């Protein structure tokens, strides 16, 4: 029998968990090398998010506001909903962003 | 099945038309309670054959009891509908909502033709013109926003008309690249179904109603069955005849109280604390078989640690129950071999609901009550079959974006980022309904698929009226995981159109040739079944020949139907087959006060000291539809509030006064009912009056306009926050 889909969001990968609190350095093509900390975008507070490279305090505040207003992020692409977040920025930040949260796709009514 | 012999036929066919009318009049005079308690017999009477040309098998499209019915037709017109007496679950019973469809079908207020807004006027257009307009608008979105159109078209679900309609709408939007179909769970039982899914691997109720005859204790956890699901009342009576003890947990005395052995009345929103207290007691008294529990539960030891502080004294203080009541309940549950919990809708409508249901699952797991006969959990409106993943994967655009939930769609609407909204369901189902209205009003093009000039129609640019239940065929699912087939009884009037047909027509226009060809609802059902392994035995023929519906899952035609436990052998549908109590996103199991509760929020204590609660009454189905029935209005009383005499003592209120029920969002006018049936400090009001109803019994302010925006991670809260009463 095929199993009903579980909507719990999964960690992007185990190694990302492992490096949760340590610094990461990433070079993407010709872009400058980024260094900073990783963060789970569904639990990180503004301070945590500002430790992620390229996330300004303003942007961090908007991410937290969005999450508190409308619920957990379901996929990283949902960050594009937040004013000031661009696709290019998302692509550069992917290695620093973790996603674990809860969504509600399970209604039986 | 042993219960079948007893369940059999009801006495409905013995009641003739005259006595039916007489009882109906008595019920109206006697008020809501007598109507509720009489419902199972009262509303099942067929007309004698001489008044009828033919009868067609059908079903009610409202709640998940999913009463199968027989529609009586004379001269091409429906003259009566009565419950199918061979239905295993209902025994031929119905409630008044299903019966009201006869009147609603022929309502003079009904919309029968597509209407296009032109300034303040409506202009009649043909269905074809209306369809073209919707398609044009959607295709324009894709053209104007080629790189980011996905979240610019959205739909408010549910589609009540049929399962095929839901499938056709999903296919049309998903194949065209639009993922945002707002799940009804956001405003319904999303919290409990999510908790069940996380812990057991499926959001569906773990067992079915017939199993209550095989249990020792049935706990109705806020489940006001007599009001919500009247045809199931006889199952409560049968269970008691078999010696089952029924314990009812509800802050109010309701019609269901009459069918129970014991009722406890915890404070609203404290159910989770009560369950954690019971779990603590069982640990402390060694009433748990640790070895067995560990073998099928992940997170057993963490549960022990998380419940450490939930002593009887603390739980008594939180819930308002005495320590003696609490200990007695825990002891009975701990010493019983078989216990079933039946969860009412209210359990899911607090901000602590996911944790509460997780605690209930944990309690059932540690007492070995989740698997097998006479054990399990039933969830109100929890029967929607699963197994459609394969179909969903096939019929979608390859790069379909991830779905946004309602709140995120609202966020986009507020910023002018939604261009087309398909309003298949009321916007008033959400809290802070005025804010939702404001958001919808910022959408460029709103299409309303309704039946009457409701509040939703005021926001629409185009109305394409739908068919009603007798005018279309299709399948629908029910609370017992059953799938039921409904035949078309009469022709569709005017230019109304079935949801499945509208979305199939639309799909052909917006999906670039990828939408399949369908000529009937049956085609959609067959395709879905073909792609869904757990539906193989649910053949159309089987559905069409069953007066009850057929139970999912049914993976092979050569097997027989299986009711009862979804997990008969203690293997759950989680990755390792165990009950999963560890949910990192929620942290440890715990109880917290509902958001905005007068007990937790200083402002609420001071300004809004009473606890707000609401619920469905038997005569209303959501914000639209039944509000337009005069038949229902005769039993309804508009907006009213129930309060205990102590709540208004010394304040100069008297029974029948006009009052304002006020929250931090605003106020609605209501009639005061002073009654001992509710706890002091708590207010209760019915959920589904509507200001557009032409009938005073159904008319009243939409209460969701004063429900503050409090949410847990998946769904909205409708109870437990602060409110107050002011003299009108
Ligand atoms: S609303 Fe529910 S109980 Fe009432 S007739 Fe319809 S299916 Fe049956």
GROMACS .gro file of C-alpha atoms and ligand atoms in nm, chain B residues 60 62-63 65-67 94-95 97-98 230-231, ligand 1:
model
   20
  169UNK     CA    1  -2.585   1.408   0.144
  171UNK     CA    2  -2.250   1.804   0.387
  172UNK     CA    3  -2.082   1.629   0.681
  174UNK     CA    4  -2.150   1.093   0.820
  175UNK     CA    5  -2.218   1.089   0.447
  176UNK     CA    6  -2.574   0.966   0.483
  203UNK     CA    7  -3.038   1.173   0.841
  204UNK     CA    8  -3.019   1.510   1.008
  206UNK     CA    9  -2.931   1.960   0.694
  207UNK     CA   10  -2.957   1.683   0.439
  339UNK     CA   11  -2.698   1.284   1.482
  340UNK     CA   12  -2.724   0.956   1.287
  838LIG     S1   13  -2.528   1.677   0.728
  838LIG    FE1   14  -2.430   1.483   0.783
  838LIG     S2   15  -2.570   1.385   0.928
  838LIG    FE2   16  -2.685   1.547   0.822
  838LIG     S3   17  -2.785   1.442   0.652
  838LIG    FE3   18  -2.593   1.526   0.576
  838LIG     S4   19  -2.441   1.360   0.597
  838LIG    FE4   20  -2.621   1.307   0.723
   0.00000   0.00000   0.00000
